[in-house]
CSV table of C-alpha atoms and ligand atoms in Angstrom, one decimal:
chain,number,residue,atom,x,y,z
A,210,MET,CA,1.3,21.9,3.9
A,211,PRO,CA,4.9,22.3,2.8
A,212,GLY,CA,7.3,21.8,5.6
A,213,PHE,CA,9.9,23.7,3.6
A,214,GLU,CA,8.2,27.0,4.5
A,215,LEU,CA,9.6,26.7,8.1
A,216,PHE,CA,13.1,25.4,7.5
A,217,SER,CA,15.3,26.3,10.5
A,218,ASP,CA,18.5,25.7,12.2
A,219,LYS,CA,17.3,22.3,13.3
A,220,GLU,CA,17.4,21.0,9.7
A,221,ARG,CA,20.8,22.7,9.1
A,222,GLN,CA,22.2,21.1,12.2
A,223,GLU,CA,21.2,17.5,11.2
A,224,VAL,CA,22.6,18.0,7.7
A,225,ASN,CA,25.9,19.5,9.0
A,226,GLU,CA,26.4,16.4,11.2
A,227,VAL,CA,26.2,14.2,8.1
A,228,LEU,CA,28.5,16.5,6.1
A,229,ASP,CA,31.0,16.6,8.9
A,230,SER,CA,31.2,12.8,9.2
A,231,GLY,CA,31.4,12.6,5.4
A,232,VAL,CA,29.2,9.5,5.2
A,233,LEU,CA,26.3,10.1,2.9
A,234,MET,CA,25.2,6.5,2.7
A,235,ARG,CA,22.7,5.0,5.1
A,236,TYR,CA,24.4,1.5,5.3
A,237,GLY,CA,28.0,0.6,6.3
A,238,PHE,CA,31.1,2.7,7.0
A,239,ASP,CA,30.4,2.2,10.7
A,240,GLY,CA,33.9,3.2,11.8
A,241,ILE,CA,34.0,6.7,10.3
A,242,ARG,CA,30.4,7.9,10.7
A,243,ASN,CA,30.8,9.3,14.2
A,244,GLY,CA,27.6,7.6,15.3
A,245,HIS,CA,25.4,9.4,12.8
A,246,TRP,CA,22.7,7.1,11.4
A,247,LYS,CA,20.1,9.6,10.1
A,248,ALA,CA,17.9,7.2,8.1
A,249,LEU,CA,17.8,4.8,11.0
A,250,ALA,CA,17.0,7.6,13.4
A,251,LEU,CA,14.2,8.8,11.1
A,252,GLU,CA,12.7,5.3,10.9
A,253,LYS,CA,12.7,5.0,14.7
A,254,THR,CA,11.1,8.4,15.2
A,255,LEU,CA,8.6,7.8,12.5
A,256,ALA,CA,7.6,4.4,13.8
A,257,GLU,CA,7.1,5.8,17.3
A,258,ARG,CA,5.1,8.7,16.1
A,259,MET,CA,2.9,6.5,13.9
A,260,GLU,CA,2.5,3.9,16.7
A,261,VAL,CA,3.7,1.0,14.6
A,262,ARG,CA,6.5,-1.6,15.0
A,263,TYR,CA,8.3,-0.9,11.7
A,264,ALA,CA,9.2,1.9,9.3
A,265,GLN,CA,11.3,1.8,6.2
A,266,VAL,CA,12.5,5.1,4.8
A,267,VAL,CA,13.2,5.2,1.0
A,268,SER,CA,13.9,7.5,-1.9
A,269,SER,CA,10.3,8.7,-2.7
A,270,GLY,CA,6.6,8.2,-2.0
A,271,THR,CA,6.2,6.5,-5.3
A,272,ALA,CA,9.1,4.1,-4.4
A,273,ALA,CA,7.4,3.5,-1.0
A,274,LEU,CA,4.1,2.4,-2.8
A,275,THR,CA,6.0,0.2,-5.2
A,276,ILE,CA,8.0,-1.4,-2.4
A,277,ALA,CA,4.9,-1.9,-0.3
A,278,LEU,CA,3.1,-3.8,-3.0
A,279,ALA,CA,6.2,-5.8,-3.9
A,280,SER,CA,6.7,-6.7,-0.2
A,281,ALA,CA,3.2,-8.2,-0.1
A,282,GLY,CA,4.0,-10.3,-3.1
A,283,ILE,CA,2.0,-8.4,-5.7
A,284,GLY,CA,3.2,-9.0,-9.2
A,285,ALA,CA,2.3,-9.5,-12.9
A,286,GLY,CA,-1.4,-9.6,-13.6
A,287,ASP,CA,-2.5,-8.9,-10.0
A,288,GLU,CA,-5.3,-6.3,-9.8
A,289,VAL,CA,-5.0,-3.4,-7.4
A,290,ILE,CA,-8.0,-1.2,-6.8
A,291,MET,CA,-7.3,2.6,-6.6
A,292,PRO,CA,-9.4,5.8,-6.9
A,293,ASN,CA,-9.7,7.8,-10.1
A,294,PHE,CA,-8.8,10.9,-8.1
A,295,THR,CA,-5.3,10.7,-6.8
A,296,PHE,CA,-1.8,11.5,-8.0
A,297,VAL,CA,-0.3,9.5,-11.0
A,298,ALA,CA,2.1,7.8,-8.5
A,299,SER,CA,-0.7,5.4,-7.6
A,300,PHE,CA,-0.9,3.8,-11.0
A,301,GLU,CA,2.8,4.2,-11.6
A,302,SER,CA,3.6,2.1,-8.6
A,303,ILE,CA,1.2,-0.6,-9.6
A,304,LEU,CA,2.4,-0.7,-13.3
A,305,ALA,CA,6.0,-0.8,-12.2
A,306,LEU,CA,5.3,-4.4,-10.9
A,307,GLY,CA,3.4,-5.5,-14.0
A,308,ALA,CA,0.2,-5.4,-11.9
A,309,VAL,CA,-3.0,-3.8,-13.2
A,310,PRO,CA,-4.5,-0.6,-11.8
A,311,ILE,CA,-8.3,-0.8,-11.5
A,312,LEU,CA,-9.8,2.7,-11.2
A,313,VAL,CA,-13.0,3.2,-9.3
A,314,ASP,CA,-15.2,6.1,-8.3
A,315,ILE,CA,-14.7,8.5,-5.4
A,316,ASP,CA,-17.6,10.0,-3.3
A,317,ASP,CA,-18.1,13.1,-1.2
A,318,THR,CA,-15.1,12.2,1.0
A,319,LEU,CA,-13.0,12.8,-2.2
A,320,THR,CA,-11.6,9.3,-1.7
A,321,LEU,CA,-12.6,5.7,-2.6
A,322,ASP,CA,-16.3,4.9,-2.5
A,323,PRO,CA,-16.5,1.6,-0.7
A,324,GLN,CA,-19.6,0.5,-2.7
A,325,ALA,CA,-17.6,1.1,-6.0
A,326,VAL,CA,-14.7,-0.9,-4.5
A,327,GLN,CA,-16.9,-3.8,-3.7
A,328,LYS,CA,-18.3,-3.9,-7.3
A,329,ALA,CA,-14.8,-3.9,-8.8
A,330,ILE,CA,-13.5,-7.0,-7.0
A,331,THR,CA,-12.7,-10.0,-9.2
A,332,LYS,CA,-10.8,-13.3,-8.8
A,333,ARG,CA,-7.6,-11.4,-9.7
A,334,THR,CA,-7.9,-8.6,-7.1
A,335,LYS,CA,-5.1,-8.6,-4.6
A,336,ALA,CA,-5.1,-5.2,-2.9
A,337,ILE,CA,-7.1,-2.1,-2.2
A,338,MET,CA,-5.2,1.2,-2.2
A,339,PRO,CA,-7.1,4.0,-0.7
A,340,VAL,CA,-5.5,7.5,-1.2
A,341,HIS,CA,-6.1,10.0,1.6
A,342,MET,CA,-6.3,13.0,-0.7
A,343,CYS,CA,-5.9,16.5,0.4
A,344,GLY,CA,-5.5,15.8,4.2
A,345,SER,CA,-8.5,13.6,4.8
A,346,MET,CA,-9.1,9.8,4.7
A,347,ALA,CA,-11.1,7.1,3.0
A,348,ASP,CA,-13.7,5.2,5.0
A,349,LEU,CA,-11.1,2.8,6.3
A,350,LYS,CA,-13.5,0.8,8.5
A,351,ALA,CA,-15.7,-0.1,5.5
A,352,LEU,CA,-12.6,-0.8,3.3
A,353,LYS,CA,-11.0,-3.0,6.0
A,354,SER,CA,-14.1,-5.1,6.3
A,355,ILE,CA,-14.1,-5.6,2.5
A,356,CYS,CA,-10.4,-6.6,2.7
A,357,GLN,CA,-11.1,-9.1,5.5
A,358,ASN,CA,-14.0,-10.6,3.6
A,359,HIS,CA,-12.0,-11.2,0.4
A,360,GLY,CA,-8.5,-11.7,1.8
A,361,LEU,CA,-7.1,-8.5,0.3
A,362,LEU,CA,-4.3,-6.3,1.3
A,363,LEU,CA,-5.2,-2.8,2.6
A,364,LEU,CA,-2.4,-0.3,1.6
A,365,GLU,CA,-3.0,3.3,2.7
A,366,ASP,CA,-1.5,6.1,0.6
A,367,ALA,CA,-1.2,8.7,3.3
A,368,CYS,CA,1.2,10.9,1.3
A,369,GLN,CA,-1.1,14.0,1.5
A,370,ALA,CA,-2.4,13.3,5.0
A,371,ILE,CA,0.4,12.7,7.4
A,372,GLY,CA,-0.8,13.4,11.0
A,373,GLY,CA,-4.5,12.7,10.4
A,374,THR,CA,-6.1,9.9,12.3
A,375,PHE,CA,-8.9,7.3,12.0
A,376,GLU,CA,-10.5,5.8,15.1
A,377,GLY,CA,-7.6,7.3,17.0
A,378,LYS,CA,-4.9,5.6,14.9
A,379,PRO,CA,-2.5,7.6,12.8
A,380,LEU,CA,-3.3,7.5,9.1
A,381,GLY,CA,-1.1,4.9,7.5
A,382,SER,CA,-1.2,2.6,10.5
A,383,TYR,CA,-4.8,1.3,10.1
A,384,GLY,CA,-4.3,-0.9,7.1
A,385,ASP,CA,-1.7,-3.6,6.5
A,386,MET,CA,0.8,-1.1,5.3
A,387,GLY,CA,0.9,2.7,4.9
A,388,CYS,CA,3.0,5.0,2.8
A,389,PHE,CA,4.2,8.6,3.1
A,390,SER,CA,6.0,10.9,0.8
A,391,PHE,CA,8.6,13.4,2.0
A,392,ASP,CA,8.9,15.1,-1.4
A,393,TYR,CA,9.5,18.9,-1.5
A,394,VAL,CA,5.9,20.0,-1.2
A,395,LYS,CA,4.7,17.6,1.5
A,396,THR,CA,4.0,18.5,5.2
A,397,VAL,CA,7.2,16.8,6.2
A,398,THR,CA,10.0,17.0,3.6
A,399,CYS,CA,13.4,15.5,2.9
A,400,GLY,CA,13.7,17.2,-0.5
A,401,GLU,CA,13.0,13.8,-1.9
A,402,GLY,CA,12.0,10.8,0.2
A,403,GLY,CA,9.2,8.5,1.4
A,404,ALA,CA,8.4,5.8,3.9
A,405,ILE,CA,6.5,2.5,4.5
A,406,ILE,CA,5.0,1.8,7.9
A,407,THR,CA,3.6,-1.6,9.1
A,408,ASN,CA,3.2,-3.9,12.0
A,409,ASN,CA,3.8,-6.9,9.8
A,410,GLU,CA,7.3,-8.2,10.3
A,411,GLU,CA,7.4,-10.1,7.0
A,412,TYR,CA,6.4,-7.1,4.9
A,413,TYR,CA,8.9,-5.0,6.7
A,414,THR,CA,11.7,-7.4,6.2
A,415,ASN,CA,10.8,-7.7,2.5
A,416,ALA,CA,10.7,-3.9,2.2
A,417,ASP,CA,14.1,-3.6,3.9
A,418,HIS,CA,15.7,-6.0,1.5
A,419,TYR,CA,13.8,-5.1,-1.7
A,420,SER,CA,14.7,-1.4,-1.4
A,421,ASP,CA,18.4,-2.2,-1.3
A,422,HIS,CA,19.0,-4.7,-4.2
A,423,GLY,CA,17.8,-7.6,-2.1
A,424,HIS,CA,20.6,-7.2,0.5
A,425,ASP,CA,19.7,-9.3,3.6
A,426,HIS,CA,21.6,-6.9,5.8
A,427,VAL,CA,23.1,-9.7,7.8
A,428,GLY,CA,26.7,-9.2,9.2
A,429,LYS,CA,29.1,-6.2,8.8
A,430,ASP,CA,30.4,-6.8,5.3
A,431,ARG,CA,28.0,-5.5,2.6
A,432,GLY,CA,29.9,-7.4,-0.1
A,433,ALA,CA,29.4,-10.7,1.7
A,434,GLU,CA,25.6,-10.2,2.3
A,435,GLY,CA,23.1,-12.6,0.9
A,436,HIS,CA,20.4,-11.8,-1.6
A,437,PRO,CA,17.4,-14.0,-0.9
A,438,PHE,CA,15.3,-12.5,-3.7
A,439,LEU,CA,15.5,-9.8,-6.4
A,440,GLY,CA,15.4,-6.2,-5.4
A,441,TYR,CA,16.1,-2.7,-6.6
A,442,ASN,CA,17.7,0.5,-5.4
A,443,PHE,CA,15.2,2.7,-3.7
A,444,ARG,CA,17.6,3.9,-0.9
A,445,ILE,CA,17.5,7.3,0.7
A,446,SER,CA,20.7,9.2,1.3
A,447,GLU,CA,21.8,10.3,4.7
A,448,LEU,CA,21.6,14.0,3.6
A,449,HIS,CA,17.9,13.6,2.7
A,450,ALA,CA,17.1,11.6,5.9
A,451,ALA,CA,18.8,14.3,8.0
A,452,VAL,CA,16.4,16.9,6.8
A,453,GLY,CA,13.5,14.5,7.4
A,454,LEU,CA,14.6,13.7,10.9
A,455,ALA,CA,14.5,17.4,11.9
A,456,GLN,CA,11.2,17.8,10.2
A,457,ILE,CA,9.4,14.7,11.6
A,458,ARG,CA,10.2,16.0,15.1
A,459,ARG,CA,8.3,19.2,14.2
A,460,LEU,CA,5.3,17.4,12.7
A,461,ASP,CA,3.0,18.2,15.7
A,462,ASP,CA,3.9,21.9,15.6
A,463,PHE,CA,3.2,21.9,11.8
A,464,LEU,CA,-0.2,20.2,12.4
A,465,ALA,CA,-1.2,22.8,15.0
A,466,ILE,CA,-0.5,25.6,12.6
A,467,GLN,CA,-2.3,23.9,9.8
A,468,LYS,CA,-5.4,23.3,11.9
A,469,LYS,CA,-5.4,26.9,13.1
A,470,ASN,CA,-5.2,28.3,9.6
A,471,TYR,CA,-7.7,25.8,8.3
A,472,LEU,CA,-10.3,26.8,10.9
A,473,ILE,CA,-10.0,30.5,10.2
A,474,LEU,CA,-10.8,29.9,6.5
A,475,ARG,CA,-13.5,27.3,7.3
A,476,GLU,CA,-15.3,29.4,9.8
A,477,THR,CA,-15.6,32.3,7.4
A,478,LEU,CA,-16.7,30.2,4.4
A,479,GLU,CA,-19.3,28.4,6.5
A,480,ASN,CA,-21.3,31.6,6.6
A,481,ILE,CA,-22.1,31.0,2.9
A,482,PRO,CA,-25.1,28.7,2.8
A,483,GLU,CA,-24.4,27.5,-0.8
A,484,ILE,CA,-21.0,26.0,0.2
A,485,THR,CA,-20.8,22.4,1.5
A,486,PHE,CA,-17.6,20.8,2.7
A,487,ARG,CA,-16.0,17.5,1.9
A,488,ARG,CA,-17.2,14.7,4.2
A,489,VAL,CA,-14.8,13.3,6.8
A,490,PRO,CA,-15.8,9.7,7.5
A,491,GLN,CA,-17.0,9.1,11.0
A,492,GLY,CA,-14.1,8.4,13.4
A,493,GLY,CA,-11.7,10.4,11.3
A,494,GLU,CA,-9.8,13.6,12.0
A,495,GLU,CA,-8.1,15.2,9.0
A,496,SER,CA,-4.6,16.6,8.9
A,497,TYR,CA,-5.9,20.0,7.8
A,498,ALA,CA,-3.5,20.1,4.9
A,499,PHE,CA,-6.2,21.4,2.6
A,500,LEU,CA,-9.7,23.0,2.8
A,501,SER,CA,-11.9,21.3,0.3
A,502,PHE,CA,-15.5,22.4,-0.5
A,503,PHE,CA,-18.3,22.0,-3.1
A,504,LEU,CA,-20.2,24.8,-4.9
A,505,PRO,CA,-23.7,24.3,-6.4
A,506,SER,CA,-22.7,23.7,-10.0
A,507,ALA,CA,-19.6,22.9,-12.2
A,508,LYS,CA,-20.0,26.2,-14.1
A,509,ILE,CA,-19.9,28.4,-11.0
A,510,THR,CA,-17.0,26.3,-9.5
A,511,LYS,CA,-14.9,26.9,-12.5
A,512,GLU,CA,-15.6,30.6,-12.5
A,513,VAL,CA,-14.9,30.9,-8.7
A,514,HIS,CA,-11.6,29.1,-9.2
A,515,ALA,CA,-10.6,31.5,-12.1
A,516,VAL,CA,-11.5,34.6,-10.2
A,517,LEU,CA,-9.7,33.5,-7.0
A,518,GLY,CA,-6.6,33.1,-9.1
A,519,GLU,CA,-7.0,36.5,-10.8
A,520,ASN,CA,-7.2,38.1,-7.3
A,521,GLY,CA,-4.0,36.6,-6.1
A,522,ILE,CA,-5.6,33.8,-3.9
A,523,ASP,CA,-3.0,31.2,-4.8
A,524,GLY,CA,-2.9,27.5,-3.9
A,525,CYS,CA,-6.6,26.7,-4.7
A,526,PHE,CA,-7.0,23.8,-7.1
A,527,TYR,CA,-9.8,22.8,-9.5
A,528,TRP,CA,-8.9,19.1,-9.8
A,529,PHE,CA,-11.5,18.5,-12.6
A,530,ASP,CA,-9.2,20.1,-15.1
A,531,ASN,CA,-5.9,19.1,-13.6
A,532,ASN,CA,-3.3,17.1,-15.6
A,533,TRP,CA,-1.9,15.0,-12.7
A,534,HIS,CA,-4.6,14.3,-10.2
A,535,TYR,CA,-7.8,13.3,-12.0
A,536,TYR,CA,-8.3,10.5,-14.6
A,537,ARG,CA,-9.8,12.8,-17.3
A,538,LYS,CA,-6.4,14.2,-18.2
A,539,TRP,CA,-4.3,11.1,-17.8
A,540,GLU,CA,-4.1,10.6,-21.6
A,541,HIS,CA,-0.8,8.7,-21.3
A,542,PHE,CA,-2.3,6.2,-19.0
A,543,LEU,CA,-5.7,6.0,-20.8
A,544,HIS,CA,-3.9,5.4,-24.2
A,545,LYS,CA,-1.2,3.1,-22.7
A,546,THR,CA,1.5,5.4,-24.1
A,547,SER,CA,4.8,3.9,-22.8
A,548,LEU,CA,8.4,4.2,-24.1
A,549,GLY,CA,8.8,0.4,-24.5
A,550,LYS,CA,6.4,-2.5,-24.6
A,551,LEU,CA,4.2,-2.9,-21.5
A,552,PRO,CA,4.1,-6.2,-19.8
A,553,LYS,CA,1.7,-8.6,-21.6
A,554,GLU,CA,-0.6,-8.8,-18.5
A,555,VAL,CA,-0.9,-5.0,-18.2
A,556,PHE,CA,-1.5,-4.6,-21.9
A,557,GLU,CA,-4.2,-7.3,-22.1
A,558,GLN,CA,-6.0,-6.8,-18.7
A,559,LEU,CA,-6.0,-3.0,-18.4
A,560,PRO,CA,-9.7,-1.9,-18.8
A,561,ASN,CA,-10.5,0.5,-21.6
A,562,TYR,CA,-10.9,3.5,-19.3
A,563,SER,CA,-12.0,5.9,-22.1
A,564,LYS,CA,-15.3,4.0,-22.1
A,565,SER,CA,-15.7,3.9,-18.3
A,566,ASP,CA,-18.6,5.7,-16.6
A,567,PHE,CA,-17.2,7.8,-13.9
A,568,SER,CA,-20.1,10.2,-13.8
A,569,GLN,CA,-20.3,9.9,-10.0
A,570,SER,CA,-16.8,11.1,-9.5
A,571,ASP,CA,-17.3,13.8,-12.1
A,572,GLY,CA,-20.3,15.1,-10.2
A,573,TRP,CA,-18.1,15.6,-7.1
A,574,ILE,CA,-14.8,16.7,-8.6
A,575,SER,CA,-16.4,19.2,-11.0
A,576,ARG,CA,-17.9,21.1,-8.1
A,577,ASN,CA,-14.9,20.9,-5.8
A,578,ILE,CA,-12.2,23.4,-5.0
A,579,SER,CA,-9.3,22.4,-2.7
A,580,CYS,CA,-7.2,25.1,-1.1
A,581,LEU,CA,-3.7,24.3,0.2
A,582,ILE,CA,-3.2,25.4,3.9
A,583,LYS,CA,0.2,27.0,4.2
A,584,LEU,CA,2.4,27.0,7.3
A,585,GLY,CA,4.0,30.3,6.7
A,586,TRP,CA,0.9,32.5,6.8
A,587,SER,CA,0.5,35.1,9.6
A,588,GLU,CA,-2.9,35.2,11.3
A,589,SER,CA,-3.7,38.5,9.6
A,590,GLU,CA,-2.8,37.1,6.3
A,591,VAL,CA,-5.2,34.1,6.8
A,592,ARG,CA,-8.0,36.4,8.0
A,593,HIS,CA,-7.6,38.7,5.0
A,594,ARG,CA,-7.6,35.7,2.6
A,595,ALA,CA,-10.7,34.3,4.3
A,596,LEU,CA,-12.6,37.5,3.8
A,597,LYS,CA,-11.4,38.0,0.3
A,598,MET,CA,-12.5,34.4,-0.6
A,599,ALA,CA,-15.9,34.9,0.9
A,600,GLU,CA,-16.4,38.1,-0.9
A,601,ILE,CA,-15.4,36.7,-4.3
A,602,ILE,CA,-17.6,33.5,-3.8
A,603,GLY,CA,-20.5,35.6,-2.5
A,604,ASP,CA,-20.4,38.0,-5.4
A,605,LEU,CA,-20.3,35.2,-8.0
A,606,LEU,CA,-23.1,33.3,-6.4
A,607,LYS,CA,-25.3,36.4,-6.4
A,608,ARG,CA,-24.5,37.1,-10.1
A,609,ASN,CA,-25.4,33.5,-11.1
A,610,GLN,CA,-28.8,33.5,-9.4
B,85,PLP,C1,3.2,13.1,-3.4
B,85,PLP,C2,2.4,11.9,-3.6
B,85,PLP,C3,2.8,10.7,-3.9
B,85,PLP,C4,4.3,10.4,-4.4
B,85,PLP,O1,5.3,10.9,-3.7
B,85,PLP,P1,6.7,11.3,-4.3
B,85,PLP,O2,7.5,11.3,-3.1
B,85,PLP,O3,6.5,12.6,-5.0
B,85,PLP,O4,7.1,10.2,-5.3
B,85,PLP,C5,2.0,9.6,-3.9
B,85,PLP,N1,0.7,9.7,-3.7
B,85,PLP,C6,0.2,10.9,-3.4
B,85,PLP,C7,-1.3,11.0,-3.0
B,85,PLP,C8,1.0,12.1,-3.3
B,85,PLP,O5,0.4,13.2,-3.1
């Protein structure tokens, strides 16, 4: 997955153009920037690649999620449905607005279970935020129909699945808005960065203003611009955008490498009958950023994960025990541990998650291992890794019979 593995002269060239002009800011300074508008160019290239009308590039994926929600008018006390298997950024972006994260179960897609979503809808629900974890997507067709029936916003977190598709559409473009992260470990990286994509002009305009202190970006004098509503500073710098511009142009090359490496691992592990693979919803094609599979029991999965690590097979994750990606270890969130007082709405409306029954998700996540697919592997490295993994898993299965 990490695009940084293949940094090249292309990234260097883009960054050097910014340094040579000396203009590190994305807005203004028209006269001295020698025609270099890296953030704008990244937005244009991203919108074209994702087949949408608008893209707004910002300082992080977490910022992108926050801005997307704000742009759709979500605020204090509004409920946003999200999966209990994701990255902490999901609830951070919701809490940042005084809105309330409503956690629900995942299924064998490792993403939102549409039936669990349906059950969680209340009068206060405003949005559903599926997270396309580990390179593959939620059942967007089912979720869109729920959103249409209840008048809810569908916001796709495609931070880990850039380049995947659903019903032929790029992930992120199927819902009302989609978000990407360009942080250091994502498929496309800026160092730090993120983006919102949409076909909705109003959401886009709101995102453009909100991410820059509310600036309406009318005219040529920043100091004289209007501020139609409150905003914040979530701008990206030209240096970061320059790296991302070179990287987004290489996305399809990165995806081809990911797919090739993924298939070598998958074809080898498919020979083990006890292994099943995460379900990709009908109509979807993953980005191949991870290979995720299930073993017969939690006990053996934990053991396999440990032995893979001991044998130098890096980049395989056992999310069940992970501090950042699964609700079980989000103690700070579960116990509402914040530096200052939380907004009243959040404090009063947040469900008591330590009493929630997430046994359905536990059943899947406790038997899952997800292996990061690297871009820098040589073919012989991947083949060696595949055989080693199959050998370790086969051995442990035999011993546990
Ligand atoms: C990386 C990531 C984010 C947040 O992105 P940052 O750019 O690191 O803020 C959000 N959601 C998911 C699923 C991610 O993997």
